[in-house]
PDB file of C-alpha atoms and ligand atoms in Angstrom:
ATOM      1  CA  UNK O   2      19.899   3.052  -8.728  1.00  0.00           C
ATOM      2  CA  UNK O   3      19.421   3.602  -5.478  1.00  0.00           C
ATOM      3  CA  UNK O   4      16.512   1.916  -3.237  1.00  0.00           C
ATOM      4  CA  UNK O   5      14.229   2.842  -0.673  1.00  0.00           C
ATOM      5  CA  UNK O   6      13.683  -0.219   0.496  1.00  0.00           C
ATOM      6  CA  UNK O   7      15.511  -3.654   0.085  1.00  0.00           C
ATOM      7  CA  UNK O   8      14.588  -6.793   1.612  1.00  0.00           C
ATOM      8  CA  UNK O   9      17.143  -9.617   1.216  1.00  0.00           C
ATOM      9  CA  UNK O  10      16.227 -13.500   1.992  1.00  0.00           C
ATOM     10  CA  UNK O  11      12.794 -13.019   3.109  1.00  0.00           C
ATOM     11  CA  UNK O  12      11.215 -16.227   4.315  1.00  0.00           C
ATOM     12  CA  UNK O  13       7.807 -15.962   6.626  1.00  0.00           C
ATOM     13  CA  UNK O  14       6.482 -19.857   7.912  1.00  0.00           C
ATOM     14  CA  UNK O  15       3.182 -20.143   9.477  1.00  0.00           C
ATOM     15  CA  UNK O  16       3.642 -23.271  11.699  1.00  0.00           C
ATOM     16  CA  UNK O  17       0.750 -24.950  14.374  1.00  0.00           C
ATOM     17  CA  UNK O  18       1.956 -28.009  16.587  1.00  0.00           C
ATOM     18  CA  UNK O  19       0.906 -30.368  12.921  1.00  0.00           C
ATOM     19  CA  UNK O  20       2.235 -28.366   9.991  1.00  0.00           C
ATOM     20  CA  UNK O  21       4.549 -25.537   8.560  1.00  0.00           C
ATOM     21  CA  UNK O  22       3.747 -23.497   5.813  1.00  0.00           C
ATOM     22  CA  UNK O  23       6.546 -21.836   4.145  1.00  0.00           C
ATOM     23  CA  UNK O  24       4.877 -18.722   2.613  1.00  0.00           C
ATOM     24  CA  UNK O  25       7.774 -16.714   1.639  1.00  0.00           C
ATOM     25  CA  UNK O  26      10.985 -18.353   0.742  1.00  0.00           C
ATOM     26  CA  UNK O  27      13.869 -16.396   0.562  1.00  0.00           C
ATOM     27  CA  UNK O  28      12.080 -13.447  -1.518  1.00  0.00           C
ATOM     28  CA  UNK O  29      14.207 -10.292  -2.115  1.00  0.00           C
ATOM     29  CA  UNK O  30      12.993  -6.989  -3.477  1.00  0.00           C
ATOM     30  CA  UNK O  31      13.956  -3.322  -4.345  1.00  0.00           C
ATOM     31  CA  UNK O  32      12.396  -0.820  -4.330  1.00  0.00           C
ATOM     32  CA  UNK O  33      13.505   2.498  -5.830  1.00  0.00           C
ATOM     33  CA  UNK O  34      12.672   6.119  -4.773  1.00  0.00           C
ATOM     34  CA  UNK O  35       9.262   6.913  -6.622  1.00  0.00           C
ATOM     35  CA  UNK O  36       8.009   3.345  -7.681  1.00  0.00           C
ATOM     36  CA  UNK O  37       5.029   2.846  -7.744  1.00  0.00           C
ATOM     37  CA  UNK O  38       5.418  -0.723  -7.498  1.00  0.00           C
ATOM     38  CA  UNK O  39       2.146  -3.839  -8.299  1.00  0.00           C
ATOM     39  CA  UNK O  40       2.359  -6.684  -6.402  1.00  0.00           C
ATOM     40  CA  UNK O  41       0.304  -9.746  -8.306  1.00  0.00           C
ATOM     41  CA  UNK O  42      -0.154 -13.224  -7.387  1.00  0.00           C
ATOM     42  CA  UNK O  43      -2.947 -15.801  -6.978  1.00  0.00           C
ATOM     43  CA  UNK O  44      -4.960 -15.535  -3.916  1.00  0.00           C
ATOM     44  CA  UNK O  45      -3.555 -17.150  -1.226  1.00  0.00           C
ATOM     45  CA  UNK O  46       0.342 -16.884  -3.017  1.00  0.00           C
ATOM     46  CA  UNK O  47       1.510 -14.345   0.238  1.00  0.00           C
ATOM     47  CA  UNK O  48       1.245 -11.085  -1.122  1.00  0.00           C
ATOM     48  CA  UNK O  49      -0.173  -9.592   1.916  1.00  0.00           C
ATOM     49  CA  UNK O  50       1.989 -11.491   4.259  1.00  0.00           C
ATOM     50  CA  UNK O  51       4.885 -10.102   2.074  1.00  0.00           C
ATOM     51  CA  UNK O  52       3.038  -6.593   2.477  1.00  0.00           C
ATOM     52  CA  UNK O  53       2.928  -6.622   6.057  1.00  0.00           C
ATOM     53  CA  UNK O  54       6.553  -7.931   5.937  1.00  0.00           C
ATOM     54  CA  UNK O  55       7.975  -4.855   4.168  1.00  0.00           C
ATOM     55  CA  UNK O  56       6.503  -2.373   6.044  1.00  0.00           C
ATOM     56  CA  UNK O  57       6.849  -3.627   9.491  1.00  0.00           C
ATOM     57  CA  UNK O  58       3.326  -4.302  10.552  1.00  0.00           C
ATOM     58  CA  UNK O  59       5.086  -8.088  10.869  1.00  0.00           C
ATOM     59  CA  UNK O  60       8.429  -9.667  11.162  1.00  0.00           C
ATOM     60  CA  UNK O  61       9.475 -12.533   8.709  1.00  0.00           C
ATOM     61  CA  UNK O  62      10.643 -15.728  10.175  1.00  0.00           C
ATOM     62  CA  UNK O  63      14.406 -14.893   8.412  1.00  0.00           C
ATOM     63  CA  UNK O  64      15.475 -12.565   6.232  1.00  0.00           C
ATOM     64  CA  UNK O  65      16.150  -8.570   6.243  1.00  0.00           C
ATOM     65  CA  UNK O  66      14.503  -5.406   5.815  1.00  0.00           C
ATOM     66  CA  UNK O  67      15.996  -2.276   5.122  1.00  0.00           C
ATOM     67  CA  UNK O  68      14.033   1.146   4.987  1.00  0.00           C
ATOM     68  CA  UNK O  69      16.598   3.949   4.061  1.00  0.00           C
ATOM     69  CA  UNK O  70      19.807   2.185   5.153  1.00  0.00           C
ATOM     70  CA  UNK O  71      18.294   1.318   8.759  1.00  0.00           C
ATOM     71  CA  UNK O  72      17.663  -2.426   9.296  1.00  0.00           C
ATOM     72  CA  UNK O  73      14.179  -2.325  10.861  1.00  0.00           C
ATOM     73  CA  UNK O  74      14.101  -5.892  10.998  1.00  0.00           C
ATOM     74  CA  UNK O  75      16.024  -5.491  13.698  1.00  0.00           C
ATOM     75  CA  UNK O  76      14.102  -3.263  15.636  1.00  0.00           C
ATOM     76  CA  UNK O  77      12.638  -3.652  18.698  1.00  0.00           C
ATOM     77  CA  UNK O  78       8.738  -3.356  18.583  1.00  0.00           C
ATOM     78  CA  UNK O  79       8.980   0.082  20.370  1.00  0.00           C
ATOM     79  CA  UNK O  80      11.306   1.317  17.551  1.00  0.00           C
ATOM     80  CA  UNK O  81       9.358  -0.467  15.197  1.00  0.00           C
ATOM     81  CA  UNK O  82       5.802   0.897  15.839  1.00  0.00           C
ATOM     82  CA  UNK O  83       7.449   4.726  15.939  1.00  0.00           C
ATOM     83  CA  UNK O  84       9.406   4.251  12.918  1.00  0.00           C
ATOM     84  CA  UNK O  85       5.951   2.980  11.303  1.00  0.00           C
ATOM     85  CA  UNK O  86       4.138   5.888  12.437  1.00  0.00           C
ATOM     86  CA  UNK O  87       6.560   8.042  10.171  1.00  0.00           C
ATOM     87  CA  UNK O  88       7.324   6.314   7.429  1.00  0.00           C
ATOM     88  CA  UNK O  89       4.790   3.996   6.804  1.00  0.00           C
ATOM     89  CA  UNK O  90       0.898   4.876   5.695  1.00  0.00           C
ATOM     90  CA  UNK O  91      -1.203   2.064   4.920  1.00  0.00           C
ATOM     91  CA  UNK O  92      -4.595   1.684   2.708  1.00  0.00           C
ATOM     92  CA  UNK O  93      -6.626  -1.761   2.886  1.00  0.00           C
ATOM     93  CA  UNK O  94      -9.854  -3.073   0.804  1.00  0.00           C
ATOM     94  CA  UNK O  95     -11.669  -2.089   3.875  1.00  0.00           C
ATOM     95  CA  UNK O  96     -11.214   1.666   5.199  1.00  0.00           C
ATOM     96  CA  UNK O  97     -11.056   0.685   8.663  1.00  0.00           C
ATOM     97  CA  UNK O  98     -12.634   4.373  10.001  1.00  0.00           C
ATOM     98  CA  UNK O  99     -13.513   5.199  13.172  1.00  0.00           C
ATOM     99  CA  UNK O 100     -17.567   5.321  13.543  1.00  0.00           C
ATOM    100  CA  UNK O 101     -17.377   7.055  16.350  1.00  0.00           C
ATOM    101  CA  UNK O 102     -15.174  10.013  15.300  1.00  0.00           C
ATOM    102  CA  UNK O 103     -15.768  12.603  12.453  1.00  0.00           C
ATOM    103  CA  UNK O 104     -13.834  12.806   9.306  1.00  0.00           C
ATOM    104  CA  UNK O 105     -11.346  15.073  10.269  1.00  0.00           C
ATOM    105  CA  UNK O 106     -10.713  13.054  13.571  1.00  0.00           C
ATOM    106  CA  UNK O 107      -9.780  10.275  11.551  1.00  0.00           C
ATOM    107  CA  UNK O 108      -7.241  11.715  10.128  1.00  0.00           C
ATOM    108  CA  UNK O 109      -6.361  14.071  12.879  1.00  0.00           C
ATOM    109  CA  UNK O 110      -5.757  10.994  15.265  1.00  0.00           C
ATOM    110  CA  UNK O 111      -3.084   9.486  13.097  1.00  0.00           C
ATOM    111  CA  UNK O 112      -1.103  13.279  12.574  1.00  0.00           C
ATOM    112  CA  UNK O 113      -1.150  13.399  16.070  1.00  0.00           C
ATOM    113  CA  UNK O 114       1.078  10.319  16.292  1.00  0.00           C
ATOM    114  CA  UNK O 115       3.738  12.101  14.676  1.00  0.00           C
ATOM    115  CA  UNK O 116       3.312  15.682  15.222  1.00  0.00           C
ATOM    116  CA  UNK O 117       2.130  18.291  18.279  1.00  0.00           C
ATOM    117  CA  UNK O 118       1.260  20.943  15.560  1.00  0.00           C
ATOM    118  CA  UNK O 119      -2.846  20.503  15.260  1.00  0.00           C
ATOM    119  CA  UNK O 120      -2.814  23.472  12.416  1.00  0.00           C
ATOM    120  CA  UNK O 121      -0.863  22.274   9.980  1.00  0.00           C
ATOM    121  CA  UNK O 122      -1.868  18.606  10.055  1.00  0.00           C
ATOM    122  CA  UNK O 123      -5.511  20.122   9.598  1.00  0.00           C
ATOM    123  CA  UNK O 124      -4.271  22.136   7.042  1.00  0.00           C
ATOM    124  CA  UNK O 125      -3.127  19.518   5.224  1.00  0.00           C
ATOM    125  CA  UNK O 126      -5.725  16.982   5.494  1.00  0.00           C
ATOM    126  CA  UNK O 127      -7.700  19.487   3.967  1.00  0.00           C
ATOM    127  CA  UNK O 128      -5.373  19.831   1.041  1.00  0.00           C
ATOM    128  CA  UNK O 129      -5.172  16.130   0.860  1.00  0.00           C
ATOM    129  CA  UNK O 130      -9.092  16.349   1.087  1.00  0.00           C
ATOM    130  CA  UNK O 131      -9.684  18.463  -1.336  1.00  0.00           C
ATOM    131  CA  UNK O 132      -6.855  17.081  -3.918  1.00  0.00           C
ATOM    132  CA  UNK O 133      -9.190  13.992  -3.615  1.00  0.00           C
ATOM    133  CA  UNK O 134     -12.184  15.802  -4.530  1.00  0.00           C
ATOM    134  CA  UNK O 135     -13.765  15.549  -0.950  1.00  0.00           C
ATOM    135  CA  UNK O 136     -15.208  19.279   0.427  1.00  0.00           C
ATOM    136  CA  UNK O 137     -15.952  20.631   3.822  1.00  0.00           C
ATOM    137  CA  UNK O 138     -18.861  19.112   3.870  1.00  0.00           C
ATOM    138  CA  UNK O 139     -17.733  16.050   4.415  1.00  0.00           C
ATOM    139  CA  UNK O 140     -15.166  17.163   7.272  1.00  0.00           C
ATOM    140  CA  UNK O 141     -17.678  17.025   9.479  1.00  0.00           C
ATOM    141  CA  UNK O 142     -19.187  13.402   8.606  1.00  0.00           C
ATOM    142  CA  UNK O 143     -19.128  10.742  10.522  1.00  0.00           C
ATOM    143  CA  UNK O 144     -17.467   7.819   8.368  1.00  0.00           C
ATOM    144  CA  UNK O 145     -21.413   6.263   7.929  1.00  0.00           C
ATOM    145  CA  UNK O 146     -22.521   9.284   6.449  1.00  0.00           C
ATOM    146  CA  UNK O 147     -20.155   8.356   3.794  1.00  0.00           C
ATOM    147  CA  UNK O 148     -20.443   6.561   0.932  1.00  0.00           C
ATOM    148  CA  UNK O 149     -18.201   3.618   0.017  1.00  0.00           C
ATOM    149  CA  UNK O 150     -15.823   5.499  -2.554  1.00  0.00           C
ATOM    150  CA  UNK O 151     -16.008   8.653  -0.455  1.00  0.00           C
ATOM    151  CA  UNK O 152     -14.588   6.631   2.868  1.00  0.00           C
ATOM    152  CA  UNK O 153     -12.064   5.045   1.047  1.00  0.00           C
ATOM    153  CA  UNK O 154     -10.405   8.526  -0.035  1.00  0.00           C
ATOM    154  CA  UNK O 155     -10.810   9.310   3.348  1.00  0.00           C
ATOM    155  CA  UNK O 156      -9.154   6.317   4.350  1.00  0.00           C
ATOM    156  CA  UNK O 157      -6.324   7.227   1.787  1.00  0.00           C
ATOM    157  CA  UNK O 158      -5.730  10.861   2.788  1.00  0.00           C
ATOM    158  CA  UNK O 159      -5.471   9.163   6.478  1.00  0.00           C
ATOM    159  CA  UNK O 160      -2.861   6.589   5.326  1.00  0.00           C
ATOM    160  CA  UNK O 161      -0.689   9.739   3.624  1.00  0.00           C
ATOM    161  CA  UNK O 162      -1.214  12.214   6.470  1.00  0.00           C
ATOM    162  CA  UNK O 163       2.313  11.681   7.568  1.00  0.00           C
ATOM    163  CA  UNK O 164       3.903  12.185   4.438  1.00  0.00           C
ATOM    164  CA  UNK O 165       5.269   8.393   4.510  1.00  0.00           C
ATOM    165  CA  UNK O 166       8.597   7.318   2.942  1.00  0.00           C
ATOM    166  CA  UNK O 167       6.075   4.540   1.021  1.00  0.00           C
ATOM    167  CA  UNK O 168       2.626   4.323   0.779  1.00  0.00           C
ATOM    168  CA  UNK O 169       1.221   0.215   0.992  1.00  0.00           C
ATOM    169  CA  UNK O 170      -1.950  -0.539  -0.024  1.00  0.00           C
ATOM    170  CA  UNK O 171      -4.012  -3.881  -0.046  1.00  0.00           C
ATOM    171  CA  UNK O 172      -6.572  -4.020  -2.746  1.00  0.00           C
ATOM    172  CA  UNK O 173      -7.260  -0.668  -1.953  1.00  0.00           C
ATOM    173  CA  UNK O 174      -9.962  -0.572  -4.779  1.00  0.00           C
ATOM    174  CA  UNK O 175     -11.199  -4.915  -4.111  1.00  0.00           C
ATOM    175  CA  UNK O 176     -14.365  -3.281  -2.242  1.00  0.00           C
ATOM    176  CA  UNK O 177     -15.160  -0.239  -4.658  1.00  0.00           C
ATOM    177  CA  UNK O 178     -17.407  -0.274  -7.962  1.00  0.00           C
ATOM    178  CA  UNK O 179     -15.561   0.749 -11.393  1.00  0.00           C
ATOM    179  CA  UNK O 180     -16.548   4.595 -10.924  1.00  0.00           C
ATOM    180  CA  UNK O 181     -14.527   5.026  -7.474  1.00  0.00           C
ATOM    181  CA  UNK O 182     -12.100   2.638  -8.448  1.00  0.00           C
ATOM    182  CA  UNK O 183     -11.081   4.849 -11.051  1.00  0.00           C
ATOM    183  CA  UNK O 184     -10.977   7.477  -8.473  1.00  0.00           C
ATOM    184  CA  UNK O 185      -8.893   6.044  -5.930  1.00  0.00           C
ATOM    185  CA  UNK O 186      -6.664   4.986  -8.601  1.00  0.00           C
ATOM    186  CA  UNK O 187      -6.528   8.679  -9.939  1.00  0.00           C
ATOM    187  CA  UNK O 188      -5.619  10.082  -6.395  1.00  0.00           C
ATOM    188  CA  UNK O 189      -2.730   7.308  -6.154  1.00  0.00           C
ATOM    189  CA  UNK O 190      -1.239   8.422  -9.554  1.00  0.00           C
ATOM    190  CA  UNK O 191      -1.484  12.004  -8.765  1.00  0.00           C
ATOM    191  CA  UNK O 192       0.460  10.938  -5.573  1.00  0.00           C
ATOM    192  CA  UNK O 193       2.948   8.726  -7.140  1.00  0.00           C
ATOM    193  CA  UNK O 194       3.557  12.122 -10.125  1.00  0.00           C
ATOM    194  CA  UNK O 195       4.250  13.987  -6.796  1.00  0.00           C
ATOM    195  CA  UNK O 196       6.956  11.696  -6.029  1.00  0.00           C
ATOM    196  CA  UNK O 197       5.308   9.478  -3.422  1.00  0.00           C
ATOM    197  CA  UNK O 198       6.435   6.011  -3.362  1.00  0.00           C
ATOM    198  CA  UNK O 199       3.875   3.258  -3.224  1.00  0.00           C
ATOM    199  CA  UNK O 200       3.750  -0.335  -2.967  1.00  0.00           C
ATOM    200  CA  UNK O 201       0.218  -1.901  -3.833  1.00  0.00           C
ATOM    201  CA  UNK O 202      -0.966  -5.307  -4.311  1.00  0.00           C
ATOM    202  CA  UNK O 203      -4.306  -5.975  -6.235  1.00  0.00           C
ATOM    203  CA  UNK O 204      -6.179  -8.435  -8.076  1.00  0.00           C
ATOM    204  CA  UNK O 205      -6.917  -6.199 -10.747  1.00  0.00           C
ATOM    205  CA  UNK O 206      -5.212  -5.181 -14.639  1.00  0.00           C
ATOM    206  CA  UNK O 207      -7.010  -1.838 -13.970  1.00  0.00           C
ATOM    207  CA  UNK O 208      -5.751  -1.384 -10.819  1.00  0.00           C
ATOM    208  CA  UNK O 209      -2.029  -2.817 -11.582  1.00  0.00           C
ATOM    209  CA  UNK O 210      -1.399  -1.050 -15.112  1.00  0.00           C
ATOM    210  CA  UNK O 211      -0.948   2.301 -12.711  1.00  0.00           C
ATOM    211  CA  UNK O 212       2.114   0.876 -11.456  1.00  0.00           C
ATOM    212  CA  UNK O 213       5.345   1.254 -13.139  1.00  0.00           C
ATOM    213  CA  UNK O 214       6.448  -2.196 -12.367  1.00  0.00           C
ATOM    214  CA  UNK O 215       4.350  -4.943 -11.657  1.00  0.00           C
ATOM    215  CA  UNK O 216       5.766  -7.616  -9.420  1.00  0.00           C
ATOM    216  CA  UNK O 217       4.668 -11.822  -9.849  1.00  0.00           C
ATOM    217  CA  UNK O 218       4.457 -13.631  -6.636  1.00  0.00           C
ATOM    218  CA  UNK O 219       4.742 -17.399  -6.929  1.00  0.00           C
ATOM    219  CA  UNK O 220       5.761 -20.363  -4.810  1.00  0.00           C
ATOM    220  CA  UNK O 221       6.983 -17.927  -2.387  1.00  0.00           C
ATOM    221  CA  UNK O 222       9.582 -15.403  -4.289  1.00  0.00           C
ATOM    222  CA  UNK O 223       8.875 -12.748  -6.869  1.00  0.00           C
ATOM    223  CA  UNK O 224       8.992 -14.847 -10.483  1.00  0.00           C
ATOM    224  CA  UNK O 225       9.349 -11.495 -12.429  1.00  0.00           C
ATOM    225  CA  UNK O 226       8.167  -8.455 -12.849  1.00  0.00           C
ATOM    226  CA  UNK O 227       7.032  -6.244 -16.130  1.00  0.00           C
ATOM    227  CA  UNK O 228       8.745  -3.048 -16.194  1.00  0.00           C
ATOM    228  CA  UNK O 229       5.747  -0.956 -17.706  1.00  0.00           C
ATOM    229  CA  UNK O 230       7.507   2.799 -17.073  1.00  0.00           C
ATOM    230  CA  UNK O 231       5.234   5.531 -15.947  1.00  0.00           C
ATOM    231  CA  UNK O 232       1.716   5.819 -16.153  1.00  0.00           C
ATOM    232  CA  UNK O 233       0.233   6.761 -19.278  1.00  0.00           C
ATOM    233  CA  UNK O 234      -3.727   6.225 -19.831  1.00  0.00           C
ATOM    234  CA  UNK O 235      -5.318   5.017 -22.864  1.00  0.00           C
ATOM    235  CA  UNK O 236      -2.060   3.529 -23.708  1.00  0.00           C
ATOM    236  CA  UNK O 237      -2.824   0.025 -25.605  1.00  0.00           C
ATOM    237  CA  UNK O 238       0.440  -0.731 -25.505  1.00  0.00           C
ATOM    238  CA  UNK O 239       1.361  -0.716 -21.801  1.00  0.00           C
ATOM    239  CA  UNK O 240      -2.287  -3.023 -21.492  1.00  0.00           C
ATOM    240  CA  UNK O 241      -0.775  -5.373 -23.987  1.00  0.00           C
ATOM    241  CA  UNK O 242       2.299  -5.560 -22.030  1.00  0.00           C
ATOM    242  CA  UNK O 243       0.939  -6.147 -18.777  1.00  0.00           C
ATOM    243  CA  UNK O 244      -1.412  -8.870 -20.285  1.00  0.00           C
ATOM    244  CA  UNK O 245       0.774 -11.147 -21.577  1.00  0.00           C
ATOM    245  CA  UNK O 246       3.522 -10.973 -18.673  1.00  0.00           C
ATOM    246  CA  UNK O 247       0.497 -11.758 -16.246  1.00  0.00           C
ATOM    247  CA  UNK O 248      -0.094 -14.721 -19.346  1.00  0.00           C
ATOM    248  CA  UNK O 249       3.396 -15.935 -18.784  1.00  0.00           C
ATOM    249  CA  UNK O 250       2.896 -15.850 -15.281  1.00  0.00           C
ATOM    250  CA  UNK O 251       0.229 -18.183 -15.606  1.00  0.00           C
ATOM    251  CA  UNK O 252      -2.314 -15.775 -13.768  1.00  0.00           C
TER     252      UNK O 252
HETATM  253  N1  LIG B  22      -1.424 -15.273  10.612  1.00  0.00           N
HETATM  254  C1  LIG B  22      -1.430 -16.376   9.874  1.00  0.00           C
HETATM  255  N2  LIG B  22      -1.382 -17.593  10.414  1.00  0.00           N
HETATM  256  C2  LIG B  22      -1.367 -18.719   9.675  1.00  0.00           C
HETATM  257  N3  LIG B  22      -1.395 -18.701   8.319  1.00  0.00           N
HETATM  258  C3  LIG B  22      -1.445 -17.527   7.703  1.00  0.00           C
HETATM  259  C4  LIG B  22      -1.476 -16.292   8.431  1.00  0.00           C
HETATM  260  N4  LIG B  22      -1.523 -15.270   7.538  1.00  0.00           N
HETATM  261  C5  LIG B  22      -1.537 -15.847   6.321  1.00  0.00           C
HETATM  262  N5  LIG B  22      -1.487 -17.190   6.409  1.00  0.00           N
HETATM  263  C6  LIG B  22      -1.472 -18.121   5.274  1.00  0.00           C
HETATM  264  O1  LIG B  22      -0.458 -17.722   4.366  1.00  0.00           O
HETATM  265  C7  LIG B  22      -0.896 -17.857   3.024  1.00  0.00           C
HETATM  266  C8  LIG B  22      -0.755 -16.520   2.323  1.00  0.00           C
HETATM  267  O2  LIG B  22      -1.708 -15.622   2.844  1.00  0.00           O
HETATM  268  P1  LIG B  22      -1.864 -14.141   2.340  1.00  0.00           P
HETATM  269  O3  LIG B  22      -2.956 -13.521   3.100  1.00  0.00           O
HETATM  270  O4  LIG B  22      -0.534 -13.477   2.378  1.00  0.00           O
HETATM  271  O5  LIG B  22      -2.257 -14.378   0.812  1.00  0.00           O
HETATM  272  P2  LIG B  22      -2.688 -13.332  -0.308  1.00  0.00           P
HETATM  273  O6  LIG B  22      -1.799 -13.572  -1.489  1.00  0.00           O
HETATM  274  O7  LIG B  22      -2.704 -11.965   0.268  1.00  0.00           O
HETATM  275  O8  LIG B  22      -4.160 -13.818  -0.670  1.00  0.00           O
HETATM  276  P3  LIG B  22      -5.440 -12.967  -1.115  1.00  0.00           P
HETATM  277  O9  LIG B  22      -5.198 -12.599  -2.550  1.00  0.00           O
HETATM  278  O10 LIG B  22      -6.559 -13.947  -0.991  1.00  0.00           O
HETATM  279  O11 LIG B  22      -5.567 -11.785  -0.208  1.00  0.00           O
HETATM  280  C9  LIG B  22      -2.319 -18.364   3.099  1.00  0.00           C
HETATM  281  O12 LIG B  22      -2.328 -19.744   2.842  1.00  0.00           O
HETATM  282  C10 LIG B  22      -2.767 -18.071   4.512  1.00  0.00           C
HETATM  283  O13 LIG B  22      -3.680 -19.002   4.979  1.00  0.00           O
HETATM  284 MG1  LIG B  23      -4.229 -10.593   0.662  1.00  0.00          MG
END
């Protein structure tokens, strides 16, 4: 199958003037138009360092990543930030909002990176919005007028403005209670049925049974992975599964 991404060899080292630490040791991944792929791993095992890795937002210490056939690794950070800008949205545990600009400014600000044409990135926000149950009355809002689950969503519809190739997310539900969790992982199905590809990491089954592979980082490379297929809720099975590969993975 084909992939949307592939990164060969990856190896990120943290090093001060006393010690290295080899966080990533010649990882490689694939990942394939539509995943919506679960990266797991004990805290502190590099999944967000491998994150930031994939999508540009850092460069590994060795290694090779490939977005669409075009080595961005290679990129100069010019290139880098503008090919980012397109193809890249992000979602974190924290929304990261602007307090000083309204909803819609949010998101406008981050359209405007890519595109001159203010109608139809409003137009779509407010699809996006409005897919992710958010009205006009919160268009308005400044982000601490919000509550918690209602930022995040706006944080989401921010990170998919652009219409990016992939979609990475850090624990985008670690700060949210079990009723917006729920709902941010509803929105990021719906987008993953509509073809968007997304690469998450979490700490949590709920959170990585969406996905339809989930990924094991440990001791620096991805150990294995559970091919779970797409989405279903209420499926037993697919819970089952997903337990006792994280089991195996000694999680
Ligand atoms: N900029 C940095 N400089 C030095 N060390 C770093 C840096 N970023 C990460 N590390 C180290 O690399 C290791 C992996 O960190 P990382 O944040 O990727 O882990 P994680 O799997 O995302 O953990 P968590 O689940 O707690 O978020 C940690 O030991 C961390 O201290
Ligand atoms: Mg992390």
């Amino acid at each position: 199958m084909e992939s949307v991404l592939i990164a060969k060899d990856l190896c990120k080292t943290f090093s001060n003037d006393r010690v290295q630490q080899h966080v990533l040791k010649n990882l490689n991944i694939s990942i394939h138009p539509g995943d919506f792929a679960v990266i797991m791993g004990n805290s502190g095992s590099g999944k967000s360092t491998l994150l930031y890795a994939l999508s540009g937002m850092d460069r590994p210490t060795l290694g090779s990543v490939g977005v669409n056939g075009e080595e961005i690794s290679r990129y100069s950070n010019d290139k880098l930030a503008v090919f980012r800008r397109k193809n890249c949205g992000f979602v974190f545990q924290q929304n990261f909002l602007n307090d000083t600009m309204s909803v819609m400014d949010n998101i406008m600000v981050n359209g405007l990176l890519v595109s001159k044409d203010r109608r139809a990135i409003a137009e779509r926000a407010k699809e996006l919005l409005n897919r992710s149950g958010l009205t006009e009355e919160v268009y308005n809002k400044y982000p601490t007028q919000l509550s918690g689950g209602e930022a995040q969503r706006v944080a989401l519809v921010r990170g998919i403005i652009n219409n990016p190739t992939i979609l990475f997310a850090d624990e985008p539900t670690g700060a949210l209670n079990s009723t917006n969790t729920a709902n941010v992982l509803d929105i990021l199905t719906g987008l993953n049925e509509s073809g968007q590809t997304i690469i998450m990491v979490t700490h949590d089954m709920k959170a990585a049974r969406r996905g339809n592979r989930v990924l094991y980082l440990k001791d620096g490379v991805i150990l294995d992975e559970a091919d779970l297929g797409n989405y279903v809720s209420e499926d037993e099975n697919r819970h089952e599964k997903l337990r006792s590969f994280l089991i195996e993975m000694g999680w």
